[in-house]
Coordinates of C-alpha atoms and ligand atoms in Angstrom, one line a residue:
X21 CA -7.5 -12.6 62.2
X22 CA -3.2 -12.2 62.9
X23 CA -3.6 -14.2 58.9
X24 CA -4.1 -10.9 57.6
X25 CA -0.4 -8.8 57.0
X26 CA -0.4 -5.7 59.0
X27 CA -0.8 -2.3 57.4
X28 CA 2.5 -0.3 56.6
X29 CA 1.9 3.0 57.9
X30 CA -0.6 5.2 60.4
X31 CA -2.4 7.9 60.5
X32 CA -1.4 11.6 60.4
X33 CA -5.4 13.5 59.1
X34 CA -8.4 12.1 59.4
X35 CA -11.2 13.1 57.2
X36 CA -14.9 12.7 59.4
X37 CA -17.5 11.2 58.0
X38 CA -21.1 10.1 59.8
X39 CA -23.6 7.8 59.8
X40 CA -27.6 9.8 59.0
X41 CA -30.7 8.4 59.8
X42 CA -32.4 5.4 58.7
X43 CA -35.3 7.9 57.5
X44 CA -32.5 10.7 55.9
X45 CA -30.6 7.2 54.2
X46 CA -34.7 6.7 52.4
X47 CA -35.0 10.6 51.4
X48 CA -31.5 10.5 50.2
X49 CA -31.5 7.7 47.7
X50 CA -35.0 8.3 46.7
X51 CA -34.4 12.3 45.9
X52 CA -31.6 10.7 44.0
X53 CA -33.4 8.0 41.8
X54 CA -32.3 4.9 43.3
X55 CA -28.6 5.1 42.0
X56 CA -26.3 5.8 44.5
X57 CA -24.4 7.4 42.3
X58 CA -26.8 10.2 41.9
X59 CA -26.1 10.7 46.7
X60 CA -24.0 13.2 47.9
X61 CA -21.0 11.7 49.4
X62 CA -22.1 13.8 52.3
X63 CA -25.2 11.9 52.9
X64 CA -22.7 8.2 52.7
X65 CA -21.5 7.0 55.4
X66 CA -18.8 4.6 53.7
X67 CA -17.4 5.1 50.9
X68 CA -17.3 1.7 48.4
X69 CA -18.4 3.4 45.1
X70 CA -15.0 3.3 43.4
X71 CA -10.9 2.7 44.5
X72 CA -9.9 5.7 41.9
X73 CA -9.0 9.0 43.1
X74 CA -10.6 8.1 46.8
X75 CA -7.0 6.5 48.0
X76 CA -5.3 8.3 50.5
X77 CA -1.3 9.9 49.7
X78 CA 1.2 9.7 51.6
X79 CA 3.3 12.0 53.5
X80 CA 5.9 12.1 50.7
X81 CA 3.4 12.6 48.3
X82 CA 1.8 16.2 49.3
X83 CA 5.3 17.5 50.1
X84 CA 5.8 16.7 46.5
X85 CA 3.0 19.0 45.5
X86 CA 5.3 22.3 46.3
X87 CA 7.3 21.6 43.7
X88 CA 5.4 21.8 41.4
X89 CA 6.6 23.6 38.7
X90 CA 4.0 24.8 36.6
X91 CA 5.1 25.2 33.2
X92 CA 2.3 24.5 29.8
X93 CA 5.4 22.9 28.8
X94 CA 8.2 20.9 29.4
X95 CA 8.2 21.0 33.1
X96 CA 10.1 19.7 35.4
X97 CA 7.8 17.8 36.7
X98 CA 6.9 16.6 33.5
X99 CA 10.3 15.0 33.4
X100 CA 10.5 13.8 36.8
X101 CA 6.7 11.7 35.5
X102 CA 8.5 10.5 32.5
X103 CA 11.5 9.7 34.1
X104 CA 9.4 7.3 36.1
X105 CA 7.0 5.9 33.6
X106 CA 10.6 4.9 31.4
X107 CA 11.9 3.4 34.1
X108 CA 8.5 1.5 35.6
X109 CA 7.1 -0.4 32.3
X110 CA 10.8 0.4 29.6
X111 CA 8.5 1.9 27.3
X112 CA 10.6 5.1 25.6
X113 CA 7.7 7.6 25.3
X114 CA 5.0 9.3 27.3
X115 CA 2.6 11.6 27.8
X116 CA -0.1 12.0 30.4
X117 CA -3.3 12.1 30.7
X118 CA -5.8 13.6 33.5
X119 CA -7.2 9.7 33.8
X120 CA -7.8 6.5 32.1
X121 CA -10.5 7.6 29.6
X122 CA -8.6 10.9 28.4
X123 CA -6.0 7.9 27.8
X124 CA -8.4 5.5 25.6
X125 CA -10.4 9.1 23.8
X126 CA -6.8 10.0 22.8
X127 CA -5.5 6.1 21.9
X128 CA -8.4 3.9 20.7
X129 CA -9.9 6.3 16.8
X130 CA -5.3 5.6 16.5
X131 CA -6.1 2.6 16.1
X132 CA -9.3 2.0 13.9
X133 CA -7.5 2.1 9.9
X134 CA -10.9 0.5 8.5
X135 CA -14.7 0.4 9.6
X136 CA -16.3 -2.6 10.6
X137 CA -13.0 -3.5 13.7
X138 CA -12.8 -4.7 16.6
X139 CA -11.3 -4.7 19.7
X140 CA -10.6 -7.5 21.3
X141 CA -10.1 -7.9 26.0
X142 CA -10.0 -9.9 28.6
X143 CA -12.9 -8.0 29.5
X144 CA -14.0 -4.1 28.5
X145 CA -14.0 -1.9 31.4
X146 CA -16.6 0.0 30.6
X147 CA -15.5 4.4 29.5
X148 CA -13.4 1.4 27.2
X149 CA -16.3 -0.2 25.7
X150 CA -17.8 3.5 25.3
X151 CA -14.3 4.6 23.5
X152 CA -14.3 1.5 21.7
X153 CA -17.7 2.3 19.9
X154 CA -17.9 6.1 20.4
X155 CA -15.2 4.9 17.7
X156 CA -16.6 3.6 15.2
X157 CA -16.1 -0.6 16.4
X158 CA -16.6 -2.7 18.7
X159 CA -15.8 -4.6 21.8
X160 CA -15.3 -8.1 22.4
X161 CA -14.8 -9.4 25.4
X162 CA -13.4 -12.3 26.1
X163 CA -12.2 -13.8 28.7
X164 CA -12.4 -17.7 30.9
X165 CA -15.6 -19.3 31.3
X166 CA -14.2 -19.8 35.2
X167 CA -14.9 -15.9 35.5
X168 CA -18.3 -17.1 36.1
X169 CA -18.2 -19.3 37.7
X170 CA -18.4 -17.6 41.8
X171 CA -17.6 -19.7 44.5
X172 CA -15.1 -22.6 42.3
X173 CA -11.7 -21.5 43.3
X174 CA -9.3 -20.3 40.5
X175 CA -5.8 -18.7 41.0
X176 CA -6.8 -16.2 37.6
X177 CA -9.6 -16.0 36.3
X178 CA -9.2 -12.9 34.6
X179 CA -7.3 -14.4 31.7
X180 CA -8.0 -14.4 28.3
X181 CA -9.8 -17.5 27.2
X182 CA -6.5 -18.6 24.2
X183 CA -8.7 -20.5 22.3
X184 CA -11.5 -19.1 21.6
X185 CA -9.2 -15.6 21.7
X186 CA -7.7 -17.6 18.2
X187 CA -10.7 -18.2 16.9
X188 CA -12.2 -14.9 17.0
X189 CA -9.2 -13.7 15.2
X190 CA -10.3 -16.4 12.8
X191 CA -13.8 -15.0 12.2
X192 CA -13.6 -11.7 11.9
X193 CA -9.7 -11.8 10.3
X194 CA -6.9 -10.2 12.0
X195 CA -7.0 -7.4 9.5
X196 CA -10.3 -6.2 10.9
X197 CA -8.5 -6.1 15.0
X198 CA -7.8 -2.9 16.1
X199 CA -6.3 -4.3 19.5
X200 CA -5.9 -7.4 21.9
X201 CA -6.3 -5.2 25.4
X202 CA -4.8 -7.0 28.6
X203 CA -7.4 -5.6 31.3
X204 CA -5.2 -5.5 34.4
X205 CA -6.3 -6.9 37.1
X206 CA -10.0 -7.3 35.4
X207 CA -12.0 -4.9 36.8
X208 CA -15.3 -6.3 36.2
X209 CA -14.1 -9.8 36.9
X210 CA -13.6 -8.8 40.5
X211 CA -10.5 -7.8 40.1
X212 CA -9.4 -11.3 39.4
X213 CA -5.7 -11.0 38.5
X214 CA -4.4 -12.4 34.0
X215 CA -1.3 -14.4 34.9
X216 CA 1.9 -14.9 33.6
X217 CA 1.9 -17.3 31.3
X218 CA -1.6 -16.1 29.8
X219 CA -0.2 -13.3 29.1
X220 CA 2.3 -14.4 27.2
X221 CA 0.2 -16.4 25.0
X222 CA -1.5 -13.8 24.3
X223 CA 1.4 -11.9 23.1
X224 CA 2.6 -14.7 21.1
X225 CA -0.2 -14.8 19.1
X226 CA -1.2 -11.0 18.9
X227 CA 2.4 -10.6 17.1
X228 CA 2.0 -13.8 15.2
X229 CA -1.4 -11.5 13.7
X230 CA 0.3 -8.4 13.7
X231 CA -2.0 -7.2 16.5
X232 CA -1.5 -4.1 18.7
X233 CA -1.4 -5.7 22.4
X234 CA -2.2 -2.9 24.5
X235 CA -2.3 -2.7 28.3
X236 CA -5.4 -1.4 30.4
X237 CA -2.7 -1.1 33.3
X238 CA -5.5 0.7 36.0
X239 CA -3.6 -1.7 38.4
X240 CA -0.7 -3.7 36.7
X241 CA 0.6 -3.8 40.2
X242 CA -2.3 -5.7 42.5
X243 CA -1.5 -7.6 38.8
X244 CA 2.6 -8.3 39.7
X245 CA 1.9 -8.9 42.9
X246 CA -0.4 -11.5 42.4
X247 CA 1.2 -13.2 40.3
X248 CA 4.1 -12.8 43.1
X249 CA 2.0 -14.5 44.6
X250 CA 0.0 -17.6 43.2
X251 CA 1.9 -18.5 39.9
X252 CA 5.0 -20.6 39.5
X253 CA 8.9 -19.3 39.7
X254 CA 8.1 -15.4 40.2
X255 CA 8.2 -15.8 44.4
X256 CA 11.9 -14.5 43.8
X257 CA 11.1 -12.3 41.9
X258 CA 10.0 -8.2 43.4
X259 CA 7.1 -7.1 42.5
X260 CA 8.4 -4.3 39.9
X261 CA 10.5 -7.3 38.1
X262 CA 7.2 -9.4 37.3
X263 CA 5.8 -4.9 35.8
X264 CA 8.5 -4.8 34.3
X265 CA 8.2 -8.2 32.7
X266 CA 4.5 -7.7 31.8
X267 CA 5.2 -4.0 30.1
X268 CA 7.7 -6.0 27.7
X269 CA 5.0 -8.3 26.6
X270 CA 2.6 -5.4 24.7
X271 CA 3.4 -2.5 22.5
X272 CA 0.7 0.2 24.9
X273 CA 0.3 0.6 28.0
X274 CA -3.1 2.6 29.0
X275 CA -3.4 3.7 32.5
X276 CA -6.0 6.0 35.2
X277 CA -3.5 6.4 37.4
X278 CA -6.1 6.8 40.2
X279 CA -5.5 3.4 41.1
X280 CA -2.2 2.4 41.6
X281 CA -1.0 5.4 40.6
X282 CA -2.3 6.4 44.2
X283 CA -3.4 10.4 43.4
X284 CA -6.5 12.0 43.3
X285 CA -6.5 12.6 39.5
X286 CA -4.2 11.4 36.7
X287 CA -3.4 9.5 33.7
X288 CA -1.0 7.9 32.0
X289 CA 0.0 7.2 28.0
X290 CA 2.5 4.8 27.7
X291 CA 4.1 3.7 23.8
X292 CA 6.8 1.2 23.6
X293 CA 8.9 1.9 20.4
X294 CA 6.2 2.7 17.4
X295 CA 7.8 6.9 16.8
X296 CA 4.8 7.4 14.1
X297 CA 2.0 6.2 17.2
X298 CA 3.3 8.9 19.6
X299 CA 3.6 12.0 16.7
X300 CA -0.2 10.9 16.1
X301 CA -1.2 11.0 19.6
X302 CA 1.0 14.1 20.4
X303 CA -0.9 15.3 17.6
X304 CA -4.2 13.8 19.7
X305 CA -4.0 14.7 22.5
X306 CA -3.9 18.5 22.0
X307 CA -7.7 19.6 21.6
X308 CA -8.6 16.6 23.5
X309 CA -6.9 16.4 27.0
X310 CA -3.5 20.0 26.4
X311 CA 0.0 19.6 25.4
X312 CA 1.7 16.0 25.3
X313 CA 3.5 17.3 28.7
X314 CA 1.0 17.9 30.8
X315 CA -2.6 16.4 29.5
X316 CA -4.4 17.8 31.1
X317 CA -2.2 17.6 34.5
X318 CA -0.9 20.5 36.9
X319 CA 2.5 20.3 37.6
X320 CA 1.5 18.9 41.1
X321 CA -0.1 16.2 39.9
X322 CA 2.6 14.4 38.1
X323 CA 4.8 15.4 41.3
X324 CA 2.8 13.4 43.0
X325 CA 2.5 10.6 40.6
X326 CA 5.4 10.3 39.7
X327 CA 6.3 9.9 43.8
X328 CA 2.6 7.7 43.8
X329 CA 3.2 5.3 40.8
X330 CA 6.7 3.7 43.4
X331 CA 5.3 3.6 46.6
X332 CA 2.0 2.1 44.4
X333 CA 4.7 -1.7 43.8
X334 CA 5.4 -1.6 47.0
X335 CA 5.2 -4.9 48.8
X336 CA 4.1 -4.9 52.0
X337 CA 1.8 -2.0 50.6
X338 CA 1.1 -4.6 48.3
X339 CA 0.1 -7.1 51.1
X340 CA -1.5 -5.4 53.2
X341 CA -3.7 -3.4 49.8
X342 CA -4.2 -7.1 48.5
X343 CA -5.1 -8.3 52.2
X344 CA -7.8 -6.1 53.5
X345 CA -9.6 -7.3 50.4
X346 CA -9.4 -10.7 51.2
X347 CA -10.5 -9.6 55.0
X348 CA -13.7 -8.8 54.2
X349 CA -15.0 -11.5 51.3
X350 CA -13.3 -13.7 54.4
X351 CA -16.3 -12.4 56.4
X352 CA -18.8 -12.2 54.0
X353 CA -18.3 -15.9 52.7
X354 CA -18.5 -16.2 57.3
X355 CA -21.9 -15.0 56.7
X356 CA -23.5 -16.9 53.8
X357 CA -23.3 -14.0 51.4
X358 CA -22.4 -15.1 47.5
X359 CA -19.3 -14.0 46.9
X360 CA -16.9 -14.1 43.3
X361 CA -14.5 -16.0 45.9
X362 CA -11.1 -15.6 45.7
X363 CA -11.2 -12.2 46.2
X364 CA -9.2 -10.3 43.4
X365 CA -7.0 -7.2 43.9
X366 CA -9.4 -3.8 44.5
X367 CA -13.1 -5.4 45.7
X368 CA -15.0 -7.9 46.6
X369 CA -17.6 -8.5 44.3
X370 CA -20.8 -9.7 45.2
X371 CA -23.0 -11.9 43.2
X372 CA -26.4 -10.5 43.9
X373 CA -28.2 -12.8 40.9
X374 CA -27.3 -15.4 44.1
X375 CA -29.1 -13.3 46.4
X376 CA -32.2 -11.6 44.9
X377 CA -33.4 -14.9 41.8
X378 CA -36.4 -13.3 42.1
X379 CA -36.2 -10.2 40.4
X380 CA -35.5 -10.7 37.1
X381 CA -31.9 -8.7 34.5
X382 CA -34.3 -6.1 33.4
X383 CA -35.1 -5.2 36.3
X384 CA -31.7 -4.5 37.9
X385 CA -31.0 -7.0 40.6
X386 CA -27.6 -6.2 41.8
X387 CA -28.6 -1.9 41.7
X388 CA -31.3 -3.0 44.1
X389 CA -29.1 -5.3 46.4
X390 CA -27.7 -1.9 46.3
X391 CA -30.1 0.1 47.3
X392 CA -30.7 -2.1 50.1
X393 CA -27.2 -1.5 51.3
X394 CA -27.5 2.1 51.7
X395 CA -30.2 1.7 53.1
X396 CA -29.2 -0.9 56.2
X397 CA -26.0 1.5 56.7
X398 CA -25.0 4.0 54.4
X399 CA -22.9 2.1 52.5
X400 CA -23.2 3.0 48.8
X401 CA -21.6 0.1 46.9
X402 CA -21.9 0.1 42.8
X403 CA -23.3 -2.5 40.7
X404 CA -21.8 -4.6 37.9
X405 CA -23.6 -6.3 36.0
X406 CA -27.2 -5.9 33.5
X407 CA -27.2 -2.3 34.1
X408 CA -23.8 -1.6 33.3
X409 CA -23.5 -3.5 29.8
X410 CA -26.3 -1.5 29.1
X411 CA -27.9 -2.3 25.9
X412 CA -26.9 -4.2 23.0
X413 CA -25.7 -0.6 20.3
X414 CA -26.9 -2.7 17.2
X415 CA -30.3 -4.2 18.6
X416 CA -30.6 -1.9 21.1
X417 CA -32.0 -4.8 22.9
X418 CA -31.0 -5.0 27.3
X419 CA -28.1 -6.6 27.6
X420 CA -28.0 -9.6 29.4
X421 CA -24.6 -9.5 32.4
X422 CA -23.4 -12.6 32.8
X423 CA -23.2 -12.1 36.6
X424 CA -25.1 -9.5 37.9
X425 CA -22.2 -8.7 40.9
X426 CA -22.2 -5.9 43.3
X427 CA -18.8 -4.5 43.7
X428 CA -17.7 -3.7 47.3
X429 CA -14.7 -1.3 45.8
X430 CA -12.3 -0.7 49.0
X431 CA -9.9 2.5 48.4
X432 CA -6.1 3.0 48.9
X433 CA -5.2 3.6 52.3
X434 CA -8.0 4.7 53.3
X435 CA -11.1 2.4 55.8
X436 CA -9.4 0.9 58.9
X437 CA -10.4 -3.2 59.6
X438 CA -13.1 -1.8 61.8
X439 CA -15.0 -0.3 58.7
X440 CA -15.4 -3.4 56.6
X441 CA -16.5 -5.6 59.7
X442 CA -18.6 -2.6 60.2
X443 CA -19.5 -2.7 55.7
X444 CA -19.9 -7.2 56.7
X445 CA -22.6 -6.6 59.8
X446 CA -24.7 -4.6 57.6
X447 CA -24.3 -7.0 54.0
X448 CA -25.0 -10.0 56.3
X449 CA -28.1 -8.0 57.3
X450 CA -29.4 -7.2 54.4
X451 CA -28.3 -10.7 52.3
X452 CA -30.8 -12.4 55.6
X453 CA -33.9 -10.4 54.7
X454 CA -33.0 -10.3 51.0
X455 CA -37.0 -11.9 50.3
X456 CA -37.7 -8.4 50.6
X457 CA -35.8 -6.7 47.9
X458 CA -37.8 -5.4 45.3
X459 CA -36.8 -4.7 41.0
X460 CA -36.4 -1.7 39.4
X461 CA -37.4 0.2 36.2
X462 CA -35.9 3.4 34.9
X463 CA -37.8 6.6 34.8
X464 CA -34.5 8.4 33.1
X465 CA -32.0 6.6 31.4
X466 CA -29.6 8.3 28.7
X467 CA -28.5 6.3 25.7
X468 CA -24.9 5.5 26.4
X469 CA -23.0 5.5 30.4
X470 CA -26.7 5.3 31.6
X471 CA -25.3 3.4 34.9
X472 CA -23.8 7.0 35.9
X473 CA -27.2 8.6 35.3
X474 CA -30.2 6.8 35.5
X475 CA -33.3 7.1 38.1
X476 CA -35.3 4.3 38.8
X477 CA -38.8 3.8 40.7
X478 CA -38.6 0.4 42.8
X479 CA -40.9 -1.6 41.3
X480 CA -44.3 -2.6 44.1
Ligands
PLP746 C1 -10.5 2.6 36.1 C2 -10.5 2.3 34.5 C3 -9.9 2.7 33.3 C4 -10.8 3.9 33.4 O1 -9.9 5.0 34.3 P1 -11.1 7.0 34.2 O2 -9.4 7.2 35.6 O3 -12.1 6.2 35.8 O4 -11.5 7.9 33.7 C5 -9.9 2.5 33.0 N1 -9.9 0.5 32.8 C6 -9.7 0.3 33.6 C7 -9.4 -1.1 33.7 C8 -10.1 1.0 34.9 O5 -9.8 0.2 36.3

């Protein structure tokens, strides 16, 4: 127990939560069309849907809110944020956006110069993939095969498959690659980190082929912490130094600041030195997000973000953050529940293909386990599997995910170890009764990003 880092903060304000009865949970889930996204949060006891914008701000951030300068153009708050982002990244240009997908909708179309282009990523995050497709390009994932061997230890399961990356570039032609997107940590693979060695190799390839390298860095601080812990030669460096080395490898940084920005809303675009691209984005951002010095954020949001970005690089904070995830993972493994091992930076990914092998991929095994966990304990997880992956944009067939994951996403600075013990206890019970879990069929399916709004019925 005492192998785990201690929390470097105490509780100053509480938000009451309550567990409604089993009958009420059954009704709530039915009303939600058997899709946890559609539940009311007050019907949820422990909310592990996402770590996005769900964390607790520090009292320094709450104090900073009061300094917000609510000017449309050129506010003090903008300049404070800009200075912080420049210092952390070493990049010359930056623009705030309302959240990560705001950054994507502004930047991704600017990188596409002709028809039939591709983006290559270790794994595209779902909204990133959607923006690539909406902009008329195609998204190719290129992660190492060890990523999907959930029981085998690998320190950097988020890594690019370097050989495959070169093959894809050869096959498609470098002039048809709109960009290489390094997702750090690799969210869809289990918040798995990418090593500095791997990022350096990707950067070299990108430079060689004159392809832009983009960091999708919602969790760059957690990734940098893993490098310090697990990669040779980084023990003596600070996490901030490692982050700076990471940014030096790429050209563009897109961030959902609702993760390692430790805020409830916000995002960033930063560009290393390409003034022409910056000007194009400044034009594109106005109708999409807002004027370039606020990009959909209030002055107070930018103030809170400037403070949060610094706090997320604090190494005591990161040690506890990463150990929270490890603690939940260890409890589940002791209980026999198959998970992505080792645990990554923001969530425990449960391997539902192994829990309910009797449910075929197009009846969404992980979604079925998510629902069972909600009924068992009022816990809301999220599916990261064939439901999320959607349909092939060309053939419209359901795509089979490599892994049917249920993600237990831990909000930052929010739950205690006791909450995590309760989650483990409930999930172990679900696991023991796994043969009773049934697959799902659609009663409603939207054409894009269907997992957010879909409705289902259990298959009797
Ligand atoms: C969350 C996330 C996004 C999208 O950000 P939002 O703030 O949710 O719009 C993009 N990429 C990654 C890797 C993410 O985790």
